[in-house]
Coordinates of C-alpha atoms in Angstrom, one line a residue:
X1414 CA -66.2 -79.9 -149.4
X1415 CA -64.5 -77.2 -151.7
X1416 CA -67.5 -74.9 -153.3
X1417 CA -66.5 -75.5 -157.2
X1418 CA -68.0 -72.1 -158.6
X1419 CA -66.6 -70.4 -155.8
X1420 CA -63.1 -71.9 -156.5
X1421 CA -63.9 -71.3 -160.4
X1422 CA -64.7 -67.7 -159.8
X1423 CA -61.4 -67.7 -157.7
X1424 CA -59.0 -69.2 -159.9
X1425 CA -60.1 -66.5 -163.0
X1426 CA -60.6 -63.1 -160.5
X1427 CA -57.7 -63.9 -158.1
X1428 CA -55.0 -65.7 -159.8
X1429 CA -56.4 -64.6 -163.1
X1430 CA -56.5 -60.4 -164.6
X1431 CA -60.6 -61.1 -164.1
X1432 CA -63.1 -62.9 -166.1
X1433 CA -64.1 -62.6 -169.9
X1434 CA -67.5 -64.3 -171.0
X1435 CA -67.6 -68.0 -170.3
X1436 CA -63.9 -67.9 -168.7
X1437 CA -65.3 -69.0 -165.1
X1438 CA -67.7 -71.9 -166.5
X1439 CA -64.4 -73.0 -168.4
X1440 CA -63.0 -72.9 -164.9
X1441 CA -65.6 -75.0 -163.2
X1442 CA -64.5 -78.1 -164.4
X1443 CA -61.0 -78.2 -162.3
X1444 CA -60.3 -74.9 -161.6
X1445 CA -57.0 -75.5 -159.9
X1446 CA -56.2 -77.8 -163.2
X1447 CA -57.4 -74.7 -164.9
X1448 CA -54.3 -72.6 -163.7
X1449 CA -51.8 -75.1 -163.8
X1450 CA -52.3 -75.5 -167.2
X1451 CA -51.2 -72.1 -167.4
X1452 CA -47.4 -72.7 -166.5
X1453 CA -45.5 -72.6 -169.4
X1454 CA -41.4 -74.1 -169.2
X1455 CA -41.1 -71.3 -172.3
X1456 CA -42.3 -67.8 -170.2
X1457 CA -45.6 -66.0 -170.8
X1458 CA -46.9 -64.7 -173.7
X1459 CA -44.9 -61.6 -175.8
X1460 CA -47.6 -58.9 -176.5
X1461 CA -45.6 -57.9 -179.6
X1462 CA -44.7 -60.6 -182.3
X1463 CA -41.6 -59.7 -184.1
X1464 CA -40.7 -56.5 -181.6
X1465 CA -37.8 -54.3 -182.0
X1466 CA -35.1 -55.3 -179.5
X1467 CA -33.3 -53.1 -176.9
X1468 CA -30.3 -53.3 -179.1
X1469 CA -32.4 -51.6 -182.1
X1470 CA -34.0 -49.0 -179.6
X1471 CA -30.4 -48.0 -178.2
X1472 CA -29.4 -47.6 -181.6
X1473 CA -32.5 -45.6 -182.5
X1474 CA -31.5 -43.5 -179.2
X1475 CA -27.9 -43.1 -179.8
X1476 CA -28.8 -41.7 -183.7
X1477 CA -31.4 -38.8 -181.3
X1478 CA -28.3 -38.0 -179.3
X1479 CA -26.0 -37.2 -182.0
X1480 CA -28.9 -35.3 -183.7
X1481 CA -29.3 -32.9 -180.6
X1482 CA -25.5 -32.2 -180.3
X1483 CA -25.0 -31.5 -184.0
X1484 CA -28.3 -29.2 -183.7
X1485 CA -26.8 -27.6 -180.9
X1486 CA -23.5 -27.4 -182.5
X1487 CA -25.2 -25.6 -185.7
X1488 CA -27.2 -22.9 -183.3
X1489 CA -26.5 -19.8 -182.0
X1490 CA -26.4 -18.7 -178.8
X1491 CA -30.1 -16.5 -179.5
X1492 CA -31.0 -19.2 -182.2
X1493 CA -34.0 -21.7 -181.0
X1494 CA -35.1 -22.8 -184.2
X1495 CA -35.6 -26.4 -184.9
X1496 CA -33.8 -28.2 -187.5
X1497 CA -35.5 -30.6 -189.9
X1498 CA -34.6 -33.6 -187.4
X1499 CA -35.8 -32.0 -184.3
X1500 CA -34.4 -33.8 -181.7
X1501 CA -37.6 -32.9 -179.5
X1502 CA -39.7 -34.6 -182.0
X1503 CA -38.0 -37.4 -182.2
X1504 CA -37.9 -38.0 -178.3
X1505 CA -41.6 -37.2 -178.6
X1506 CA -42.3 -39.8 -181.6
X1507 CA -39.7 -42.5 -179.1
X1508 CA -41.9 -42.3 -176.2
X1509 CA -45.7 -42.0 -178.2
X1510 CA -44.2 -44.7 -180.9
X1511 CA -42.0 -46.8 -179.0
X1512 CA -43.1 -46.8 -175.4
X1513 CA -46.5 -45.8 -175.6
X1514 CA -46.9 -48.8 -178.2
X1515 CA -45.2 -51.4 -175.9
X1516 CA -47.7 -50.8 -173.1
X1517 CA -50.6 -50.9 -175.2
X1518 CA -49.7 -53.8 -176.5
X1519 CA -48.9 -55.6 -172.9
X1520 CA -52.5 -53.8 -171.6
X1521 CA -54.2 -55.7 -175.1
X1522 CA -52.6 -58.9 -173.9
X1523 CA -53.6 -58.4 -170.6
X1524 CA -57.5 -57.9 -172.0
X1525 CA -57.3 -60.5 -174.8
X1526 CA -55.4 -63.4 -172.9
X1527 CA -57.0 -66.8 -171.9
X1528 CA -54.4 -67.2 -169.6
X1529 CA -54.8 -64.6 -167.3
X1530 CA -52.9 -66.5 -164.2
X1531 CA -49.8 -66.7 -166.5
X1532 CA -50.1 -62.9 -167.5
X1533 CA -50.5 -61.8 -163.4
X1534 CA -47.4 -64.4 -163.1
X1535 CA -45.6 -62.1 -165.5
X1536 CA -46.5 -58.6 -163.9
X1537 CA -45.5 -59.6 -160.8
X1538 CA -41.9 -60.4 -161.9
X1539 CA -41.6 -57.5 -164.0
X1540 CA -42.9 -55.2 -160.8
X1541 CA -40.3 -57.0 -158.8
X1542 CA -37.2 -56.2 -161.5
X1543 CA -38.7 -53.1 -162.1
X1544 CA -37.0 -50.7 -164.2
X1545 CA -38.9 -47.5 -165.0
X1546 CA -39.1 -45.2 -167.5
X1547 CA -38.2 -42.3 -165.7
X1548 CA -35.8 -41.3 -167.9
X1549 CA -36.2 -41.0 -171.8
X1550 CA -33.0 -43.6 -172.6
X1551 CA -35.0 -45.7 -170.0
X1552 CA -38.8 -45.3 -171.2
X1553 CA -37.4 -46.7 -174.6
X1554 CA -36.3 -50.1 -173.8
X1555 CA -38.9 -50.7 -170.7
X1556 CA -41.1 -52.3 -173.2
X1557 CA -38.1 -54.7 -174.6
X1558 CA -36.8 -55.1 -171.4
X1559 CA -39.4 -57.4 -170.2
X1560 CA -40.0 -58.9 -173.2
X1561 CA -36.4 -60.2 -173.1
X1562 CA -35.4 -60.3 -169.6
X1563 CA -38.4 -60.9 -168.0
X1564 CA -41.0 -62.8 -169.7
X1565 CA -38.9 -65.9 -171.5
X1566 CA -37.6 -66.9 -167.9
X1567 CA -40.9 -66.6 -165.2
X1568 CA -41.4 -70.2 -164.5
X1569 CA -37.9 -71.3 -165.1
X1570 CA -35.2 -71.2 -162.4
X1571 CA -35.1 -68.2 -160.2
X1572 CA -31.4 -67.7 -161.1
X1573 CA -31.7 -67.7 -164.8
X1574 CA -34.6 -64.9 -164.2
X1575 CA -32.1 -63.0 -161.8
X1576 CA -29.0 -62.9 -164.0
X1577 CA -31.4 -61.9 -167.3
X1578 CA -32.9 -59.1 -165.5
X1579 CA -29.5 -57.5 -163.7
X1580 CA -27.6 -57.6 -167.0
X1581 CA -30.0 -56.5 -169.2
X1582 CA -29.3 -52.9 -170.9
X1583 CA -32.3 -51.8 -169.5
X1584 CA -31.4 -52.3 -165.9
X1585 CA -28.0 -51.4 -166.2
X1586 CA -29.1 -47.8 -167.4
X1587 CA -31.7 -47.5 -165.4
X1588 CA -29.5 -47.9 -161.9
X1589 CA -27.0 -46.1 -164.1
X1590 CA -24.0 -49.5 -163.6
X1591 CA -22.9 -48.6 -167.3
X1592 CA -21.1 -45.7 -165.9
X1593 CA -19.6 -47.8 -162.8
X1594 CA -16.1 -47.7 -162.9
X1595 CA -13.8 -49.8 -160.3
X1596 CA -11.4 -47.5 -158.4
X1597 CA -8.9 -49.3 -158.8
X1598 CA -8.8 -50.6 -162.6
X1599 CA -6.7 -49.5 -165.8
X1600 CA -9.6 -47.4 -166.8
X1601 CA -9.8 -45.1 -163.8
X1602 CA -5.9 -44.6 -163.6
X1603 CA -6.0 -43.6 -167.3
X1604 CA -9.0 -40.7 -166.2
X1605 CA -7.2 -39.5 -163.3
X1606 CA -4.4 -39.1 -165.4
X1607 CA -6.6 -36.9 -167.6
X1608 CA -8.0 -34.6 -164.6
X1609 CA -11.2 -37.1 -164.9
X1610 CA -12.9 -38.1 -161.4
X1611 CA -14.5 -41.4 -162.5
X1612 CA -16.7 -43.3 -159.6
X1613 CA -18.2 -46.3 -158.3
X1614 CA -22.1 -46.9 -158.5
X1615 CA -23.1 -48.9 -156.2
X1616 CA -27.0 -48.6 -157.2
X1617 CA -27.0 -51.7 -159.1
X1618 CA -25.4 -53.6 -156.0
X1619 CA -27.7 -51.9 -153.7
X1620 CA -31.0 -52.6 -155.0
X1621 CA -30.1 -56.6 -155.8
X1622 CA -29.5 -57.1 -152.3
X1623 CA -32.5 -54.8 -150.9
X1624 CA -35.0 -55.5 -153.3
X1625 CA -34.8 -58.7 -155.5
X1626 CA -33.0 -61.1 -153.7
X1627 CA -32.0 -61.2 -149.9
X1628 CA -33.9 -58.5 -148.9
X1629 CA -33.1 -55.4 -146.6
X1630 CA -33.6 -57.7 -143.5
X1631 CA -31.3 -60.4 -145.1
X1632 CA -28.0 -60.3 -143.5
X1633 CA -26.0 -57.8 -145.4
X1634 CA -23.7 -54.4 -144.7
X1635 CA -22.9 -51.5 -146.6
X1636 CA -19.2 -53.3 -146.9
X1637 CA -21.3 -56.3 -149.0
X1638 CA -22.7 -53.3 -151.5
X1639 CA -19.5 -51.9 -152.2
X1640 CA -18.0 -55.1 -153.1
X1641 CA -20.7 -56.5 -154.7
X1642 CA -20.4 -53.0 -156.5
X1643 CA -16.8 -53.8 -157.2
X1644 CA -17.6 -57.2 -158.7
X1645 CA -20.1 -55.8 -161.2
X1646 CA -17.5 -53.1 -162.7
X1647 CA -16.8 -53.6 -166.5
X1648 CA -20.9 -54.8 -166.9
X1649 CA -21.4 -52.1 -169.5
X1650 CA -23.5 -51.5 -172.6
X1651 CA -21.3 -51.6 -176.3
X1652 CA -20.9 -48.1 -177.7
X1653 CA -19.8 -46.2 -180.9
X1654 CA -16.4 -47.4 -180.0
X1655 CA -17.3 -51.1 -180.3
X1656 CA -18.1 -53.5 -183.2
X1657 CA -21.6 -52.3 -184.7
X1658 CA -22.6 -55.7 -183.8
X1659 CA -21.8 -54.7 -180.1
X1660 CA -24.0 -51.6 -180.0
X1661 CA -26.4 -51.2 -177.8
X1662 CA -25.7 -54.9 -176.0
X1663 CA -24.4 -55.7 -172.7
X1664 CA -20.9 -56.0 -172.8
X1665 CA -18.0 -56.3 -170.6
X1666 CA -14.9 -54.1 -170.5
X1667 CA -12.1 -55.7 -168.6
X1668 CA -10.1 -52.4 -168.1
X1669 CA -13.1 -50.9 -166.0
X1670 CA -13.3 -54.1 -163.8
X1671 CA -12.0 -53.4 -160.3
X1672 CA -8.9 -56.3 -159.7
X1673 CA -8.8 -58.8 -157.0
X1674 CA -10.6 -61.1 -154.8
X1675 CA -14.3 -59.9 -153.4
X1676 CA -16.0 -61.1 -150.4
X1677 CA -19.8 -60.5 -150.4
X1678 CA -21.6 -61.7 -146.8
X1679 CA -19.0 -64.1 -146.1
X1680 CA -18.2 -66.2 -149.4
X1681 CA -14.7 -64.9 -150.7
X1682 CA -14.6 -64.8 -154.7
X1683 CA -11.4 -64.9 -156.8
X1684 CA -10.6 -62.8 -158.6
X1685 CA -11.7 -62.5 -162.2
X1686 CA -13.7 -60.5 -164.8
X1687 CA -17.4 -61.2 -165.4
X1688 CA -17.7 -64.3 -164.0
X1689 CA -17.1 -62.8 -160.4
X1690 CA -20.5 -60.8 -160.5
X1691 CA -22.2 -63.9 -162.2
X1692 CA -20.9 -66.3 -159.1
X1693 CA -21.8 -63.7 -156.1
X1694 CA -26.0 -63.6 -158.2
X1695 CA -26.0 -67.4 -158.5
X1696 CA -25.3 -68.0 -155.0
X1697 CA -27.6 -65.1 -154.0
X1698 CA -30.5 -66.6 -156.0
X1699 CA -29.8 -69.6 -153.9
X1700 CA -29.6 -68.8 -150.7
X1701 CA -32.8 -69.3 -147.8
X1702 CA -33.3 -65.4 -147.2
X1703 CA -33.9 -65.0 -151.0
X1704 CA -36.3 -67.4 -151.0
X1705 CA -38.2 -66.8 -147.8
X1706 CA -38.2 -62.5 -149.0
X1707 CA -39.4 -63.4 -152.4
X1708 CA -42.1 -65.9 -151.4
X1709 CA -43.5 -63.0 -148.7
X1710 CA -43.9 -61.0 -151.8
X1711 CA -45.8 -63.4 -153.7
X1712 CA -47.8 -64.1 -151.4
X1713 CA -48.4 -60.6 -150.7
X1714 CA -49.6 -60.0 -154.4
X1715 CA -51.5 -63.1 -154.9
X1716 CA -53.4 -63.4 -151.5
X1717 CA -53.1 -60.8 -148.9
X1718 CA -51.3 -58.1 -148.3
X1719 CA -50.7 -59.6 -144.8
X1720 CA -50.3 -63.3 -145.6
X1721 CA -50.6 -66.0 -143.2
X1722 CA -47.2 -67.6 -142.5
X1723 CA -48.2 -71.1 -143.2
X1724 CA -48.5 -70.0 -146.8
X1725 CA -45.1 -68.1 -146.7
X1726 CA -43.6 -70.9 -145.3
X1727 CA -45.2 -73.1 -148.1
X1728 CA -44.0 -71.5 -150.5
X1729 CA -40.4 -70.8 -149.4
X1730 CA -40.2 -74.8 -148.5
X1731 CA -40.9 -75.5 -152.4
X1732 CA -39.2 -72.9 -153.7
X1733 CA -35.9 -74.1 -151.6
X1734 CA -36.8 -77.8 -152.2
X1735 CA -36.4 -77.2 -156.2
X1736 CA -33.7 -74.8 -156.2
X1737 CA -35.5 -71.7 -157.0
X1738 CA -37.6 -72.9 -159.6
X1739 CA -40.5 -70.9 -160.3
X1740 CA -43.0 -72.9 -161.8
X1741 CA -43.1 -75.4 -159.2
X1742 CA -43.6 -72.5 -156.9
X1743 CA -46.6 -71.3 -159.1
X1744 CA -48.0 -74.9 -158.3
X1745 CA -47.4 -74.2 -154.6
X1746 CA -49.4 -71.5 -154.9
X1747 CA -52.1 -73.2 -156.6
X1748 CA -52.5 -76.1 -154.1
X1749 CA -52.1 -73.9 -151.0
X1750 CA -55.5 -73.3 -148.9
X1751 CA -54.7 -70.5 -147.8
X1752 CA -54.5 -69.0 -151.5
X1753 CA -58.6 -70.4 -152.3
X1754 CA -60.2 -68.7 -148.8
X1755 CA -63.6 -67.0 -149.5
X1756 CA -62.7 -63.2 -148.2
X1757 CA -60.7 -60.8 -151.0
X1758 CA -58.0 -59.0 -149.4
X1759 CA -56.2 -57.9 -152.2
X1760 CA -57.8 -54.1 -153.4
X1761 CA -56.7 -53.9 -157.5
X1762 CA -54.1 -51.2 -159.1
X1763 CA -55.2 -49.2 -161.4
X1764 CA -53.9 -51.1 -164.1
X1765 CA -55.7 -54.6 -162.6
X1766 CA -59.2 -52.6 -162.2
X1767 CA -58.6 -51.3 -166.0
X1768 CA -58.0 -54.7 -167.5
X1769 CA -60.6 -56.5 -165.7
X1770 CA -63.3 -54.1 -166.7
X1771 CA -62.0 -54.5 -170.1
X1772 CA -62.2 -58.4 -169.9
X1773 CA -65.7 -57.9 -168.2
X1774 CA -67.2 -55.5 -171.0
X1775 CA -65.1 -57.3 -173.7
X1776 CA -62.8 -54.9 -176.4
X1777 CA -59.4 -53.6 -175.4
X1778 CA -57.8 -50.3 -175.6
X1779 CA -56.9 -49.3 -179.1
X1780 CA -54.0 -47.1 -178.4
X1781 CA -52.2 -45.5 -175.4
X1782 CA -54.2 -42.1 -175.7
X1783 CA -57.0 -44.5 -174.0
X1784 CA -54.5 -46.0 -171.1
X1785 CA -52.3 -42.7 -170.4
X1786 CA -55.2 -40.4 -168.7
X1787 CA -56.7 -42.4 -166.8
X1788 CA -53.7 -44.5 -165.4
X1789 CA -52.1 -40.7 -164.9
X1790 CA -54.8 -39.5 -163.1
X1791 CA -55.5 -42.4 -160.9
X1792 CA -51.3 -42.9 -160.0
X1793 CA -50.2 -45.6 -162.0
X1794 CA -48.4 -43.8 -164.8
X1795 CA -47.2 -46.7 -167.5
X1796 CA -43.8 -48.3 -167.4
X1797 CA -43.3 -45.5 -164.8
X1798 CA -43.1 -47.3 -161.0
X1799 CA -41.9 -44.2 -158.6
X1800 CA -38.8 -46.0 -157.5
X1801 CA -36.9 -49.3 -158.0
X1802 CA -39.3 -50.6 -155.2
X1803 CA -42.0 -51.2 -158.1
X1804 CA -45.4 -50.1 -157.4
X1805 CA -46.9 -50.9 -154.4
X1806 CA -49.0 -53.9 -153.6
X1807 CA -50.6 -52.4 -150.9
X1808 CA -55.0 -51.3 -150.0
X1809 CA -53.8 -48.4 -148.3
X1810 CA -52.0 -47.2 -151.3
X1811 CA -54.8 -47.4 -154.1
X1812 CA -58.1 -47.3 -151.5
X1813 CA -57.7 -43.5 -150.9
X1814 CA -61.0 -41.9 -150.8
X1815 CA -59.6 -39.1 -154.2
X1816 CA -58.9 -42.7 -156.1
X1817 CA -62.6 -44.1 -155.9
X1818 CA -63.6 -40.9 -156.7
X1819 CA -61.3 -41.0 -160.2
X1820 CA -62.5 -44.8 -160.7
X1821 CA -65.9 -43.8 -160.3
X1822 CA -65.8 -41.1 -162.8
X1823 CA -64.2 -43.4 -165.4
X1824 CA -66.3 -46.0 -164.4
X1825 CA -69.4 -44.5 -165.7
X1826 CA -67.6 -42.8 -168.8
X1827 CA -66.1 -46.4 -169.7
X1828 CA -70.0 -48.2 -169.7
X1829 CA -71.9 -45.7 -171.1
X1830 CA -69.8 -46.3 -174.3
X1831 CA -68.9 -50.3 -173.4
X1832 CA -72.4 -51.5 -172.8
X1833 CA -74.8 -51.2 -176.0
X1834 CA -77.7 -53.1 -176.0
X1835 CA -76.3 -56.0 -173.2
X1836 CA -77.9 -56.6 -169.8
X1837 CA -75.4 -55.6 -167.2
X1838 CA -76.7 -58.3 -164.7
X1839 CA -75.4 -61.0 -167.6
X1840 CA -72.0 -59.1 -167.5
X1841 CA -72.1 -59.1 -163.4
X1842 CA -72.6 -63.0 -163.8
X1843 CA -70.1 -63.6 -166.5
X1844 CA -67.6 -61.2 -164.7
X1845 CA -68.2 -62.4 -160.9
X1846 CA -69.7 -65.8 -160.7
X1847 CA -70.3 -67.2 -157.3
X1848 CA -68.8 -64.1 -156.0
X1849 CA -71.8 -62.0 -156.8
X1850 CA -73.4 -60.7 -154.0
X1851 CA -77.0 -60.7 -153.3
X1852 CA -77.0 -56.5 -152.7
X1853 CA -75.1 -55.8 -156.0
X1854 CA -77.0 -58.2 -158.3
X1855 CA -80.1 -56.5 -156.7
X1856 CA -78.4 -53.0 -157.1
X1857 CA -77.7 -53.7 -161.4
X1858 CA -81.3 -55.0 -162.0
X1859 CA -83.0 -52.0 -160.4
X1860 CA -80.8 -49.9 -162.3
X1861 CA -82.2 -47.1 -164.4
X1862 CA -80.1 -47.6 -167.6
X1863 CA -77.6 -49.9 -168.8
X1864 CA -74.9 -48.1 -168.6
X1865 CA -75.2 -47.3 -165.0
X1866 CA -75.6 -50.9 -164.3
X1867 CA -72.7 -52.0 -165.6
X1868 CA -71.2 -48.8 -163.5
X1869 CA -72.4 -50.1 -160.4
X1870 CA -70.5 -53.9 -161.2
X1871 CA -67.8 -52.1 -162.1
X1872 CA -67.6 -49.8 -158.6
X1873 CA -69.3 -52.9 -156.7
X1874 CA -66.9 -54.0 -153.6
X1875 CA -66.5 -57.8 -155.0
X1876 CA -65.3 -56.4 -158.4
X1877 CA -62.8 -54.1 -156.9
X1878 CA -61.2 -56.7 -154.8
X1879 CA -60.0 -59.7 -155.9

């Protein structure tokens, strides 16, 4: 017989971002109900009501560049002097304005929401599309990026989820298919003709196939990338020579589309414009090795970061049973055994151990001068995944013996100002439920202050792991 404040401590501390006060007693009741409740046909939660769109922040962008070439224009060649629109202060005010106020934002939500299995649900996606802010153009329209792309489309169909994220101004920047010109098309004759070299990026192509559908083990060559590369030519973002109203967006520019028929891992597509990338992504979102590479991964996040193939197979048997879509494999996940057993496998990110202390102590971080240190110093830099691989889900990874060391430090810094008059062996109860273990709640009551009991929950093995 299933131990109910076991599962309830479960459902909020493994599916969940960890438990506020009273979350796992609100669990209790049906605490696989409890997450199920949490899948939403509309997305998860926006952390910013009324946000400025990737189209405004391109805008915003595009007014910085012209502002650096006309300051540059207006220089000397010994002249360093700012003007009155520095174009280093405005990148500045972008990334502490713009991006540093989308991830605070998203870290509040993550602190705040009673929904923490649909927030998780939401990272996971956004870790799998990842696009980082590695570069400034980039940093600015992470934040909108998943609030349009990502978020609106996590429990609908796969597909919908696949073609939002691919097309999106953000990801077409950041794997740099904007400039991706087809060989071959009216737009490349007309540079040669100019002494231009254009190219073909086949980033884009690459990472679709490697990373977010098929997988690197899923049946593809290098001669799929480049025409899958071909395919996508013309998937562009509107500039100063477009309509105002075309600024900024995803567009499509026929006379950079390479011509003719593609074939991408045996299916032959006719030739076309847009539609020809769209068609080779649909069938991609549909095919078995998407399915049985993606469900690896959430199983991978969720329960272990070696799962049990039963679960795998679970899930990839729903997911290819409902054509991809993701809320029913959220339920899969729900009702599997294998997601409920006793043991914590998964070791929390930086970001996950930040957030659950948070929801533990109550509060949330007021601006990103509280987030950016410590997320520097412990590895997980914000909006800033090393590669288009997304951060990795891994123990080994986050468990090294210089991390615990930084969590430690913080640890104590972060309760001696969180705790104020509260008993930490409340918190520990509030925080870890059934999963308490005898040694730590021993540990907190003997402790010699407040502060360094709620230390010791927050460094103790069970809240680590989740």
């Amino acid at each position: 017989m299933a131990d109910r404040d076991l599962d309830a401590a479960i459902a909020v501390t493994r599916f969940g971002l960890g438990a506020r006060t009273g979350e796992i007693r609100e669990a209790r009741q049906d605490p696989r109900g409890f997450l199920k409740a949490q899948i939403h046909r509309e997305g998860a939660q926006q952390p910013q009501a009324g946000a400025e769109t990737a189209q405004q922040r391109l805008g915003e962008f595009r007014d910085y560049q012209q502002d650096r070439r006309a300051m540059k224009a207006a220089q000397g060649p010994n002249d360093s002097r700012p003007g009155p629109r520095d174009p280093v202060k405005m990148a500045r005010r972008m990334l502490r304005e713009d991006t540093g106020a989308d991830f605070t934002a998203r870290a509040r939500l993550g602190t705040q929401t009673s929904e923490g299995f649909r927030e998780r649900w939401a990272l996971f996606w956004a870790n799998h599309f990842t696009v980082s802010a590695t570069k400034l153009i980039t940093a600015t329209v992470v934040g909108p990026y998943e609030q349009e792309a990502i978020r609106p489309n996590v429990f609908g169909a796969f597909a919908q989820l696949l073609g939002a994220a691919e097309t999106h101004p953000a990801m077409l920047l950041y794997l740099d298919q904007a400039q991706s010109i087809g060989p071959g098309s009216p737009a490349a004759k007309n540079a040669r003709r100019a002494d231009r070299t254009p190219g073909l990026n086949e980033n884009l192509a690459r990472e679709i196939l490697e990373l977010h559908t098929v997988g690197v083990d899923g049946g593809y060559a290098q001669a799929d990338v480049t025409e899958f590369a071909r395919a996508m030519t013309g998937l562009s973002i509107g500039g100063l020579r477009e309509d105002p109203s075309r600024a900024g967006a995803t567009i499509f520019r026929p006379m950079a589309h390479e011509p003719g028929a593609r074939t991408v891992m045996g299916v032959r597509y006719p030739a076309g414009g847009r539609e020809q990338a769209s068609a080779i992504l649909a069938d991609l979102a549909q095919k078995p090795a998407t399915a049985r590479f993606i469900c690896g991964k959430i199983a991978r996040h969720f329960v272990a970061d070696t799962p049990s193939p039963a679960l795998v197979g679970r899930l990839e048997r729903r997911w290819l049973d409902t054509g991809g879509q993701l809320g029913e494999v959220a339920e899969e996940l729900i009702e599997a055994p294998e997601a409920w057993a006793p043991t914590q496998a998964k070791f929390k990110t930086p970001y996950e151990f930040l957030i659950s202390s948070w929801r533990a102590a109550g509060g949330a971080p007021r601006d990103i001068s509280v987030l950016a240190p410590t997320l520097n110093a412990m590895g997980q830099r914000g909006f800033s995944a090393p590669s288009p691989k997304g951060w990795p889900e891994d123990t080994a990874s986050w468990a090294t013996p210089d991390a615990i060391i930084k969590r430690m430090a913080w640890a104590q810094t972060f309760a001696a100002a969180a705790i104020a008059d509260r008993d930490p062996w409340r918190l520990a109860t509030e925080a870890l439920g059934a999963r308490l273990s005898a040694p730590t709640a021993t540990a907190i009551a003997r402790a010699e202050t407040r502060a360094e009991g709620l230390a010791l929950l927050l460094m103790s093995p069970e809240f680590q792991r989740r």
